[in-house]
Amino acid sequence: MILNVNRSEEIKNEILKKLFPDIGEKEFILNEPYSNYVCFLLWYIKTHDNITSFDELEENSFFIGESDFPPLGLHDVVDAFRKNKVSFERLASLKNTYSKKELTDAVLNSSSVEDFPSGIAAIVNEILGITGKDTVLEVGCDYGAYLILTDSANLASALRGLADDYMGLTDAFVMSSVLEKKKITYYNIEELIPSDKVFVNAFEFEKAKKLGGLLYGAIEYEKPDFPYENSGWNICMYGILSQQGKGRTVAVMNSRDLTIKSLRDVREYFCKSGYIEGVIALSDKMYDNTWVNSYIVIFGENNDTVKFFDARHMHEARRKKGKRVNEISTELAKKIYDLYKKEGVNISVVELKTNDYSLNPVRYTAGVVDNVKKIRLGEVLANIGRGKEMPAAKADKEVTDEFSHFACVTQSSISEGIAMTDKYYHGDKVNDNNVAMAGDVLLSKAISPVKAAVSKETCIVIGNIYILRFKEDSVVSPEYVKCFLESDYGQEIIRGLTSGSNSKYITVENINNIEIPVYQEDTQNELNLKAKEMIMEIEEYYIRLKETRQEINELFK
C-alpha cells in the first residue's frame, strides 16, 4: 500500500527544511517538481551505499547510462547542489532517517506523472501480444505510466519511451527508477526507434500535436507524400514506420482525430494505404480527468476494409481518488478483443469515403448492437417552440443584467452547453411558444456546431433557439438527449440531415427526423442518470471557471 499523501508531503517538507534552515527567499529548488527531485536524490543515495558525498554522486553519474536523454530537471537540481555542497551533505546525512519505502512513496505521491488507465493498458497488451523476445516502444510517454504498467504485465525484453517534453520524461524516469523498472530506456530524438511492438499514446491532442512536430522530419524522410497535419496521426505514422518485421502497432486516440473534417485528408491517406485494420470505441471516463471516450486504433497492412467494434458499454465502474472511473480488467480486455475479431463490423474503404473517412465505430455499429434500437426525436417530443426574434439593437435594450421577474436565455447563454439565466427580459409580453420550462432542451438553430442545454427554470428565450418539450412518458431524459445532440455521433447525424443544403441551420423537420439510440429499460435508465450527472459536472466546472476569471481580474485592481 502506498504511503498516505499527507505523510508524503510531511517527509518532503522535512527534507527541504533541514537542507535550507536559514533560507530567506524561496529558490527554485523548493518548488515543484524540483522539490520532488530532491526527495528522489535522497532515495538514490539511500539505495546506493557507495554515495556519501557530492563528488561521489558526480563520479557515479547516476543518470548516465540509464537513459538516452538528459533528464534536465535532475541536472538543474544537481547544479544547485554543486553551488551549495553543504546542503547536499545535509541531504546525505538524512540517509537513515527515512525508510526506502517512505521515500519511494513520497516520490510517487508527489510525481506529476498521471496514472495511465490500466484498462487501456490491458487492451493494448492483449492486441500487441508481447513476448519475452519483443522490444516495445511507447510514442508519447511523457507524464504517462503505460510503460511501467506494461513492464508489470509481461516479459518484454526491453521497453523504450519517446517524448519531446524533457520535464515530462524526467518525471517518468524518476517514477520508473523508484519502482525499479530497469528495462525502460527513455529517448528524445527525431530518428526512428526500430521496435517489435509499438504503442502510440495519442489521446491528448496538444501533446500529440507537439510531439508530431518534432518527429515530422523522420516521417517526411520515409514518407514524402504523407499529408502533414497537427494531430495524433503524425505520431501514428511514426509508430508504423518504427515497427520492424511482423510486429504490431496500436494507438489510443480521441474522437477529434477520428471524425473532424479538417483531418479528412490524412484519414484518407491511412485508409487508402491500407494501414488501418480496425477501431474499437471504449467507455467514457477511462481517464479520471475527463468524460471523453477513448478509441483503440489497430494498424496493419493491405487492408481494404476497416473493422469497427463498439465496446463503450463494456466496463466496470470504480471509485478512484474520490472520482468515478470506468475500468477494464485483464479478463474483460481479452473478451473485448475476442468480440472485436468475431463480431466487428467490416466497412469498405469505398464506403468510408462517402462518410469523409470518419472512423468513429458508433457511426457504423449503432444499428447492429444488441439491445439497441433507434427512435426519431419527434416521437418523444410534445412540442417544439422557438425563441423570440428580436433585432440586435432592441435586444441590447430589453435584455440586460438588471433584475426583472423574467429570467432570460439567449444564444450566448447556451454556448457552453448549459443554460445560464443571468440575463433578464424587460420588453413586451411574449407568447407561450417563446417560454422554456424546467426540463426543456434548448437547441441552437445553427449547426456549426449545434449547441444544446437543459433549462433549469422557467425563462424567456430570445433568438435562434428551438425549445424542445418532452412527453411525460418519454423513455429518454432531456439530459440524455442534450448529451446525444452534442456528441460526435449526434453532430454527424445532424450534418447528414442537412447535407446538400446551402442552409447552415437545422429545421423543425430535421429535428423530428433525428434518430436517437435507445437501450433496454435498465440500461437506458442508467444512461439517463449518467447524462444528468455529467451535466451537473459541466455546470460545476463552468461556475469554477467564472470564479477563476473573477480572481484573475482582481489581480489587477
Coordinates of C-alpha atoms in Angstrom, one line a residue:
M1 CA 0.0 0.0 0.0
I2 CA 1.3 3.4 -0.9
L3 CA 2.1 5.9 1.9
N4 CA -0.5 8.4 3.0
V5 CA -0.4 11.5 0.8
N6 CA -0.2 13.9 3.7
R7 CA 2.7 11.9 5.3
S8 CA 4.5 12.1 1.9
E9 CA 4.2 15.9 1.9
E10 CA 5.4 16.0 5.5
I11 CA 8.5 14.0 4.6
K12 CA 9.3 16.2 1.6
N13 CA 8.8 19.4 3.6
E14 CA 11.0 18.0 6.5
I15 CA 13.8 17.2 4.0
L16 CA 13.7 20.7 2.5
K17 CA 13.6 22.4 5.9
K18 CA 16.7 20.6 7.0
L19 CA 18.5 21.4 3.8
F20 CA 17.7 25.1 3.9
P21 CA 17.1 26.1 7.5
D22 CA 18.1 29.7 7.1
I23 CA 16.8 30.4 3.6
G24 CA 15.2 33.8 3.2
E25 CA 14.0 33.9 -0.4
K26 CA 12.5 30.8 -1.9
E27 CA 14.7 29.3 -4.6
F28 CA 13.5 27.2 -7.5
I29 CA 14.6 24.0 -5.7
L30 CA 11.8 24.5 -3.2
N31 CA 9.2 24.5 -5.9
E32 CA 7.6 21.6 -7.7
P33 CA 8.7 19.5 -9.4
Y34 CA 12.2 20.2 -8.2
S35 CA 11.4 19.6 -4.5
N36 CA 10.3 16.1 -5.6
Y37 CA 13.6 15.6 -7.4
V38 CA 15.5 16.4 -4.2
C39 CA 13.4 13.7 -2.5
F40 CA 14.4 11.4 -5.4
L41 CA 18.1 12.2 -4.9
L42 CA 17.8 11.1 -1.2
W43 CA 16.1 7.9 -2.4
Y44 CA 19.0 7.4 -4.8
I45 CA 21.6 8.0 -2.0
K46 CA 19.6 5.6 0.2
T47 CA 19.7 2.8 -2.3
H48 CA 23.4 3.3 -3.4
D49 CA 25.8 2.7 -0.4
N50 CA 28.8 4.0 -2.4
I51 CA 27.5 7.6 -2.5
T52 CA 28.3 9.7 0.6
S53 CA 29.4 13.0 -0.9
F54 CA 28.5 15.2 -3.8
D55 CA 31.8 14.3 -5.6
E56 CA 30.9 10.6 -5.4
L57 CA 27.5 11.4 -6.9
E58 CA 29.0 13.2 -9.8
E59 CA 31.6 10.4 -10.3
N60 CA 28.9 7.8 -10.4
S61 CA 27.0 9.9 -13.0
F62 CA 23.8 8.4 -11.7
F63 CA 21.6 9.3 -14.7
I64 CA 24.2 8.5 -17.4
G65 CA 23.8 5.1 -19.0
E66 CA 20.3 4.5 -17.6
S67 CA 18.7 6.6 -20.2
D68 CA 19.4 8.0 -23.7
F69 CA 18.2 11.5 -22.9
P70 CA 19.5 14.1 -20.4
P71 CA 16.9 14.4 -17.6
L72 CA 17.1 18.2 -17.4
G73 CA 15.1 18.5 -14.2
L74 CA 17.7 16.4 -12.3
H75 CA 20.5 18.3 -13.9
D76 CA 19.1 21.5 -12.6
V77 CA 18.9 20.1 -9.0
V78 CA 22.4 18.7 -9.2
D79 CA 23.7 22.1 -10.4
A80 CA 22.0 23.7 -7.4
F81 CA 23.8 21.3 -5.1
R82 CA 27.1 21.9 -6.9
K83 CA 26.8 25.6 -5.8
N84 CA 25.7 24.6 -2.3
K85 CA 27.6 21.4 -1.3
V86 CA 26.8 22.0 2.4
S87 CA 23.1 21.4 1.6
F88 CA 24.0 18.2 -0.2
E89 CA 25.9 17.0 2.8
R90 CA 22.8 17.7 4.9
L91 CA 20.8 15.7 2.4
A92 CA 23.2 12.7 2.6
S93 CA 23.0 12.9 6.4
L94 CA 19.3 12.1 6.2
K95 CA 20.0 8.7 4.5
N96 CA 18.9 6.7 7.6
T97 CA 16.1 9.0 8.7
Y98 CA 13.6 7.5 6.3
S99 CA 13.0 4.0 5.1
K100 CA 13.3 3.1 1.4
K101 CA 9.5 2.6 1.2
E102 CA 8.8 6.0 2.8
L103 CA 11.0 7.8 0.2
T104 CA 9.6 5.7 -2.7
D105 CA 6.0 6.5 -1.7
A106 CA 6.9 10.2 -1.1
V107 CA 8.3 10.5 -4.7
L108 CA 5.3 8.6 -6.2
N109 CA 2.8 10.7 -4.4
S110 CA 4.5 14.0 -5.5
S111 CA 5.1 12.9 -9.1
S112 CA 3.1 14.7 -11.8
V113 CA 3.1 11.5 -13.8
E114 CA -0.6 10.6 -14.3
D115 CA -1.9 7.1 -13.8
F116 CA -2.4 5.6 -17.2
P117 CA -5.7 3.8 -17.4
S118 CA -5.0 0.2 -16.6
G119 CA -7.9 -0.9 -18.7
I120 CA -6.4 0.7 -21.8
A121 CA -3.0 -0.9 -21.0
A122 CA -4.7 -4.3 -20.7
I123 CA -6.3 -4.0 -24.1
V124 CA -3.2 -2.7 -25.8
N125 CA -1.2 -5.6 -24.3
E126 CA -3.8 -8.1 -25.4
I127 CA -3.7 -6.8 -29.0
L128 CA 0.1 -6.4 -29.2
G129 CA 0.7 -9.9 -27.8
I130 CA 4.0 -9.0 -26.3
T131 CA 6.5 -11.8 -25.6
G132 CA 9.8 -12.1 -23.9
K133 CA 11.7 -11.6 -27.1
D134 CA 10.0 -8.3 -28.1
T135 CA 11.1 -4.8 -27.8
V136 CA 8.3 -2.4 -27.0
L137 CA 8.2 1.3 -27.9
E138 CA 5.7 3.9 -26.5
V139 CA 5.5 7.0 -28.6
G140 CA 4.4 9.9 -26.4
C141 CA 5.3 8.6 -23.0
D142 CA 5.9 11.8 -21.1
Y143 CA 3.8 12.2 -17.9
G144 CA 2.4 8.8 -18.6
A145 CA 2.8 5.4 -17.0
Y146 CA 1.9 2.8 -19.7
L147 CA 5.5 1.6 -19.9
I148 CA 5.5 0.9 -16.2
L149 CA 2.2 -1.0 -16.3
T150 CA 3.4 -2.9 -19.4
D151 CA 6.6 -3.9 -17.6
S152 CA 4.5 -5.3 -14.7
A153 CA 2.2 -7.2 -17.1
N154 CA 4.5 -9.0 -19.4
L155 CA 8.1 -10.2 -20.0
A156 CA 9.2 -7.9 -22.9
S157 CA 12.9 -7.9 -23.4
A158 CA 13.2 -4.1 -23.4
L159 CA 10.9 -1.1 -23.1
R160 CA 11.5 2.3 -24.8
G161 CA 9.8 5.6 -24.2
L162 CA 9.9 8.5 -26.7
A163 CA 8.6 12.1 -26.0
D164 CA 9.6 15.7 -26.6
D165 CA 9.0 17.1 -23.1
Y166 CA 12.2 17.0 -21.1
M167 CA 10.4 17.6 -17.8
G168 CA 7.8 15.0 -18.6
L169 CA 10.4 12.5 -19.4
T170 CA 12.3 13.4 -16.3
D171 CA 9.2 12.7 -14.2
A172 CA 8.7 9.4 -16.0
F173 CA 12.3 8.5 -15.4
V174 CA 12.1 9.3 -11.7
M175 CA 8.9 7.3 -11.3
S176 CA 10.3 4.2 -13.1
S177 CA 13.5 4.5 -11.2
V178 CA 11.9 4.3 -7.7
L179 CA 9.7 1.5 -8.9
E180 CA 12.9 -0.2 -10.1
K181 CA 11.7 -0.8 -13.7
K182 CA 15.2 -1.2 -15.1
K183 CA 14.1 -2.3 -18.6
I184 CA 12.8 1.1 -19.6
T185 CA 15.0 3.4 -21.7
Y186 CA 13.8 7.0 -22.5
Y187 CA 14.5 8.9 -25.7
N188 CA 14.2 12.4 -27.0
I189 CA 15.3 12.1 -30.6
E190 CA 14.0 12.7 -34.1
E191 CA 15.1 9.4 -35.6
L192 CA 13.1 6.2 -35.9
I193 CA 13.5 3.7 -33.0
P194 CA 13.1 0.3 -34.5
S195 CA 10.9 -1.9 -32.2
D196 CA 8.9 -5.1 -32.5
K197 CA 5.7 -3.8 -30.8
V198 CA 4.7 -0.1 -30.8
F199 CA 2.1 1.7 -28.7
V200 CA 1.2 5.2 -29.8
N201 CA -0.2 7.4 -27.0
A202 CA -2.2 10.0 -29.0
F203 CA -5.2 10.5 -26.8
E204 CA -4.3 14.0 -25.6
F205 CA -4.4 16.3 -28.6
E206 CA -2.0 19.1 -27.6
K207 CA 0.7 16.6 -26.5
A208 CA 0.4 14.5 -29.7
K209 CA 0.5 17.7 -31.9
K210 CA 3.6 18.9 -30.2
L211 CA 5.4 15.6 -30.5
G212 CA 4.2 15.2 -34.1
G213 CA 6.1 18.4 -35.0
L214 CA 9.3 17.0 -33.5
L215 CA 9.0 13.8 -35.4
Y216 CA 7.9 15.1 -38.8
G217 CA 11.4 15.2 -40.2
A218 CA 11.7 11.4 -39.7
I219 CA 8.3 10.8 -41.2
E220 CA 8.9 13.1 -44.2
Y221 CA 12.2 11.3 -45.0
E222 CA 10.4 7.9 -45.1
K223 CA 7.0 9.1 -46.5
P224 CA 7.4 12.3 -48.5
D225 CA 3.8 12.1 -49.7
F226 CA 2.4 12.0 -46.2
P227 CA -0.1 14.8 -45.6
Y228 CA 1.2 16.7 -42.5
E229 CA -1.5 17.7 -40.0
N230 CA -1.2 18.9 -36.4
S231 CA -2.8 15.8 -35.0
G232 CA -2.2 12.4 -33.5
W233 CA -2.0 10.9 -36.9
N234 CA 1.6 12.2 -37.2
I235 CA 2.9 10.1 -34.3
C236 CA 0.8 7.2 -35.5
M237 CA 2.7 7.2 -38.8
Y238 CA 6.0 7.5 -36.8
G239 CA 4.9 4.4 -34.8
I240 CA 4.1 2.4 -38.0
L241 CA 7.5 3.3 -39.5
S242 CA 9.3 2.3 -36.3
Q243 CA 7.6 -1.1 -36.3
Q244 CA 10.0 -3.7 -37.6
G245 CA 9.4 -7.1 -39.1
K246 CA 6.0 -8.6 -38.5
G247 CA 5.4 -6.6 -35.4
R248 CA 2.3 -4.7 -34.3
T249 CA 1.3 -1.1 -33.8
V250 CA -1.7 0.1 -31.7
A251 CA -2.8 3.6 -30.7
V252 CA -5.2 5.2 -28.3
M253 CA -6.8 8.2 -29.9
N254 CA -9.5 10.8 -29.4
S255 CA -12.7 11.3 -31.4
R256 CA -11.4 14.6 -32.8
D257 CA -8.7 12.9 -34.8
L258 CA -11.2 10.2 -36.0
T259 CA -14.0 12.5 -37.1
I260 CA -13.4 16.2 -37.8
K261 CA -13.5 17.3 -41.4
S262 CA -10.2 19.2 -41.3
L263 CA -8.4 15.9 -40.9
R264 CA -10.2 14.1 -43.7
D265 CA -7.2 14.0 -46.0
V266 CA -4.9 12.4 -43.5
R267 CA -7.5 9.8 -42.6
E268 CA -8.0 9.1 -46.4
Y269 CA -4.2 8.6 -46.7
F270 CA -4.2 6.0 -43.9
C271 CA -7.4 4.2 -45.2
K272 CA -6.3 4.1 -48.9
S273 CA -2.8 3.0 -47.9
G274 CA -4.4 0.0 -46.1
Y275 CA -2.8 0.9 -42.8
I276 CA -5.9 0.7 -40.6
E277 CA -7.1 -2.7 -39.6
G278 CA -9.8 -1.7 -37.1
V279 CA -11.1 0.7 -34.4
I280 CA -12.6 -0.1 -31.0
A281 CA -14.7 2.5 -29.2
L282 CA -14.1 2.3 -25.4
S283 CA -16.2 3.6 -22.5
D284 CA -16.0 7.2 -21.4
K285 CA -14.4 8.1 -18.0
M286 CA -11.5 5.7 -18.6
Y287 CA -9.2 8.6 -17.7
D288 CA -10.1 10.1 -14.3
N289 CA -9.9 13.7 -15.5
T290 CA -12.3 13.6 -18.5
W291 CA -15.6 12.1 -19.6
V292 CA -14.4 11.9 -23.2
N293 CA -14.4 8.5 -24.9
S294 CA -11.2 6.9 -26.0
Y295 CA -10.6 4.8 -29.1
I296 CA -8.2 2.0 -29.8
V297 CA -6.9 2.1 -33.4
I298 CA -5.2 -1.1 -34.7
F299 CA -2.8 -0.7 -37.6
G300 CA -1.8 -3.3 -40.2
E301 CA -1.0 -3.7 -43.9
N302 CA -3.0 -4.0 -47.1
N303 CA -6.5 -3.5 -45.5
D304 CA -9.3 -2.7 -48.0
T305 CA -11.8 -2.8 -45.1
V306 CA -11.8 -1.4 -41.6
K307 CA -13.3 -3.4 -38.8
F308 CA -15.4 -1.4 -36.2
F309 CA -16.5 -2.5 -32.7
D310 CA -18.4 -0.6 -30.1
A311 CA -17.2 -1.6 -26.5
R312 CA -18.5 1.6 -24.8
H313 CA -20.8 -0.5 -22.6
M314 CA -18.1 -2.9 -21.5
H315 CA -16.6 -1.6 -18.3
E316 CA -16.7 -1.9 -14.5
A317 CA -17.5 1.2 -12.5
R318 CA -15.0 2.1 -9.7
R319 CA -14.1 5.0 -7.5
K320 CA -10.6 6.4 -7.8
K321 CA -9.3 9.3 -5.7
G322 CA -12.9 10.0 -4.9
K323 CA -14.0 10.2 -8.5
R324 CA -16.0 7.7 -10.5
V325 CA -14.0 6.0 -13.3
N326 CA -14.7 3.1 -15.7
E327 CA -12.2 0.3 -15.7
I328 CA -11.5 -2.7 -17.8
S329 CA -10.0 -5.8 -16.2
T330 CA -7.5 -8.1 -18.0
E331 CA -10.2 -10.7 -18.4
L332 CA -12.6 -8.1 -19.9
A333 CA -9.9 -6.8 -22.2
K334 CA -9.5 -10.3 -23.6
K335 CA -13.2 -10.5 -24.1
I336 CA -13.4 -7.2 -25.9
Y337 CA -10.6 -8.1 -28.3
D338 CA -12.2 -11.6 -29.0
L339 CA -15.6 -9.9 -29.7
Y340 CA -13.9 -7.4 -31.9
K341 CA -12.4 -10.2 -34.0
K342 CA -15.6 -12.3 -34.2
E343 CA -18.3 -9.6 -34.3
G344 CA -16.7 -6.4 -35.5
V345 CA -18.4 -4.8 -38.5
N346 CA -16.3 -4.6 -41.6
I347 CA -16.7 -1.4 -43.7
S348 CA -15.1 -1.0 -47.1
V349 CA -12.8 1.9 -47.8
V350 CA -15.1 2.9 -50.6
E351 CA -18.0 3.3 -48.1
L352 CA -15.7 5.2 -45.7
K353 CA -15.1 7.7 -48.5
T354 CA -18.9 8.6 -48.5
N355 CA -18.6 9.4 -44.8
D356 CA -15.5 11.6 -45.1
Y357 CA -13.4 8.7 -43.8
S358 CA -15.0 9.1 -40.4
L359 CA -13.5 6.4 -38.1
N360 CA -16.0 6.6 -35.2
P361 CA -17.2 3.0 -34.7
V362 CA -20.6 4.2 -33.4
R363 CA -21.4 5.5 -36.9
Y364 CA -21.2 2.0 -38.3
T365 CA -22.3 -0.2 -35.5
A366 CA -25.2 1.6 -33.8
G367 CA -27.8 -0.3 -35.8
V368 CA -26.4 -3.7 -35.2
V369 CA -25.5 -3.6 -31.5
D370 CA -27.7 -6.0 -29.4
N371 CA -30.4 -4.4 -27.3
V372 CA -30.3 -1.1 -29.1
K373 CA -33.0 0.4 -31.3
K374 CA -33.4 3.9 -32.8
I375 CA -36.3 6.2 -32.4
R376 CA -37.0 9.5 -34.1
L377 CA -36.7 12.5 -31.8
G378 CA -40.2 13.6 -33.0
E379 CA -41.7 10.5 -31.3
V380 CA -40.8 11.7 -27.8
L381 CA -41.4 15.4 -28.2
A382 CA -44.7 17.1 -27.1
N383 CA -43.9 20.4 -28.7
I384 CA -41.1 22.5 -30.4
G385 CA -41.1 26.1 -29.5
R386 CA -38.9 28.9 -30.7
G387 CA -37.0 31.8 -29.3
K388 CA -38.5 35.3 -29.7
E389 CA -37.0 37.0 -32.7
M390 CA -35.6 40.5 -32.0
P391 CA -33.2 42.9 -33.7
A392 CA -29.9 43.3 -32.0
A393 CA -30.4 46.9 -31.1
K394 CA -33.7 46.2 -29.4
A395 CA -32.2 43.2 -27.6
D396 CA -29.5 45.4 -26.2
K397 CA -32.2 47.5 -24.5
E398 CA -34.6 44.8 -23.4
V399 CA -32.2 42.0 -22.4
T400 CA -29.9 43.3 -19.6
D401 CA -28.2 42.4 -16.3
E402 CA -30.8 44.4 -14.4
F403 CA -33.2 42.2 -12.4
S404 CA -36.8 41.6 -13.5
H405 CA -39.3 38.8 -12.9
F406 CA -38.4 37.3 -16.4
A407 CA -35.2 35.3 -16.5
C408 CA -33.9 35.2 -20.0
V409 CA -31.8 32.9 -22.2
T410 CA -30.0 34.0 -25.4
Q411 CA -27.8 32.3 -27.9
S412 CA -24.7 33.1 -26.0
S413 CA -26.3 31.8 -22.8
I414 CA -26.1 28.2 -24.1
S415 CA -22.7 28.5 -25.8
E416 CA -21.0 26.5 -23.0
G417 CA -23.6 23.7 -23.2
I418 CA -25.5 24.8 -20.1
A419 CA -28.4 27.2 -19.7
M420 CA -27.2 30.3 -17.9
T421 CA -30.1 32.6 -16.9
D422 CA -28.1 35.5 -15.8
K423 CA -29.9 38.0 -18.1
Y424 CA -33.4 39.5 -17.6
Y425 CA -36.1 40.5 -20.1
H426 CA -37.7 44.0 -19.9
G427 CA -39.7 44.0 -23.1
D428 CA -43.3 43.4 -24.1
K429 CA -45.3 40.3 -23.3
V430 CA -44.2 37.2 -25.1
N431 CA -46.0 34.1 -26.5
D432 CA -46.1 30.8 -24.6
N433 CA -44.2 29.4 -27.6
N434 CA -41.2 31.6 -26.6
V435 CA -41.1 30.3 -23.0
A436 CA -39.0 27.4 -21.8
M437 CA -39.9 25.3 -18.7
A438 CA -37.5 23.4 -16.4
G439 CA -36.5 20.2 -18.3
D440 CA -36.9 21.6 -21.8
V441 CA -33.9 21.2 -24.1
L442 CA -32.7 24.4 -25.7
L443 CA -31.2 23.7 -29.1
S444 CA -29.3 26.3 -31.3
K445 CA -30.6 26.7 -34.8
A446 CA -27.1 27.0 -36.2
I447 CA -25.3 23.7 -36.9
S448 CA -21.7 24.8 -36.8
P449 CA -21.8 23.1 -34.3
V450 CA -25.2 22.5 -32.7
K451 CA -25.3 23.6 -29.1
A452 CA -27.8 22.2 -26.6
A453 CA -28.6 22.9 -22.9
V454 CA -31.3 21.8 -20.4
S455 CA -33.3 24.6 -19.0
K456 CA -33.3 24.6 -15.2
E457 CA -36.2 27.0 -14.7
T458 CA -38.9 28.9 -16.4
C459 CA -37.4 31.5 -18.7
I460 CA -38.0 33.6 -21.8
V461 CA -35.9 32.5 -24.8
I462 CA -34.6 35.1 -27.2
G463 CA -33.0 34.4 -30.7
N464 CA -32.4 31.5 -33.0
I465 CA -33.1 28.7 -30.4
Y466 CA -35.5 25.8 -30.5
I467 CA -37.4 24.8 -27.3
L468 CA -37.8 21.0 -27.2
R469 CA -40.5 19.9 -24.7
F470 CA -40.8 16.2 -24.0
K471 CA -43.7 13.9 -23.4
E472 CA -44.3 12.9 -19.8
D473 CA -43.8 9.2 -20.7
S474 CA -40.6 9.8 -22.7
V475 CA -38.1 6.9 -22.4
V476 CA -35.2 9.3 -22.9
S477 CA -34.4 12.1 -20.5
P478 CA -33.8 15.7 -21.6
E479 CA -30.2 15.3 -20.3
Y480 CA -29.6 12.2 -22.4
V481 CA -30.9 13.9 -25.5
K482 CA -28.8 17.0 -24.8
C483 CA -25.7 14.9 -24.5
F484 CA -26.5 12.9 -27.6
L485 CA -27.1 16.0 -29.7
E486 CA -23.7 17.5 -28.7
S487 CA -21.8 14.2 -29.1
D488 CA -19.7 13.5 -32.2
Y489 CA -22.2 10.9 -33.3
G490 CA -25.2 13.3 -32.8
Q491 CA -23.4 16.0 -34.7
E492 CA -22.7 13.7 -37.6
I493 CA -26.4 12.7 -37.8
I494 CA -27.4 16.4 -37.8
R495 CA -24.9 17.2 -40.5
G496 CA -26.1 14.3 -42.5
L497 CA -29.7 15.5 -42.3
T498 CA -28.8 19.0 -43.6
S499 CA -26.2 17.9 -46.2
G500 CA -26.7 19.1 -49.7
S501 CA -28.4 22.3 -48.5
N502 CA -27.0 25.8 -48.7
S503 CA -28.5 26.5 -45.3
K504 CA -26.4 26.2 -42.2
Y505 CA -29.4 25.8 -40.0
I506 CA -31.4 22.9 -38.7
T507 CA -35.2 22.9 -39.4
V508 CA -38.1 21.5 -37.3
E509 CA -38.4 18.7 -39.8
N510 CA -34.7 17.9 -39.3
I511 CA -35.2 17.8 -35.5
N512 CA -38.1 15.4 -35.7
N513 CA -36.1 13.1 -38.0
I514 CA -33.1 12.8 -35.8
E515 CA -32.6 9.2 -34.8
I516 CA -31.6 8.6 -31.2
P517 CA -30.3 5.2 -29.9
V518 CA -32.4 3.8 -27.1
Y519 CA -31.4 0.8 -25.0
Q520 CA -33.3 -1.7 -22.9
E521 CA -35.1 -0.2 -19.9
D522 CA -32.4 -0.8 -17.1
T523 CA -29.6 0.3 -19.4
Q524 CA -31.5 3.4 -20.6
N525 CA -32.3 4.4 -17.1
E526 CA -28.7 4.2 -16.1
L527 CA -27.7 6.3 -19.1
N528 CA -30.3 8.9 -18.3
L529 CA -28.9 9.2 -14.8
K530 CA -25.3 9.3 -16.1
A531 CA -26.2 12.1 -18.5
K532 CA -27.7 14.1 -15.6
E533 CA -24.5 13.6 -13.6
M534 CA -22.3 14.7 -16.5
I535 CA -24.3 17.9 -16.9
M536 CA -24.1 18.7 -13.2
E537 CA -20.3 18.2 -13.5
I538 CA -20.2 20.6 -16.5
E539 CA -22.1 23.2 -14.5
E540 CA -19.7 22.9 -11.6
Y541 CA -16.7 23.4 -13.9
Y542 CA -18.3 26.4 -15.6
I543 CA -19.1 28.0 -12.2
R544 CA -15.5 27.4 -11.1
L545 CA -14.2 28.9 -14.4
K546 CA -16.2 32.0 -13.9
E547 CA -14.9 32.3 -10.3
T548 CA -11.3 31.9 -11.6
R549 CA -11.8 34.6 -14.2
Q550 CA -13.1 37.0 -11.5
E551 CA -10.0 36.1 -9.4
I552 CA -7.8 37.0 -12.4
N553 CA -9.5 40.4 -12.8
E554 CA -9.0 41.0 -9.0
L555 CA -5.2 40.7 -9.5
F556 CA -5.2 43.9 -11.5
K557 CA -7.5 46.1 -9.4

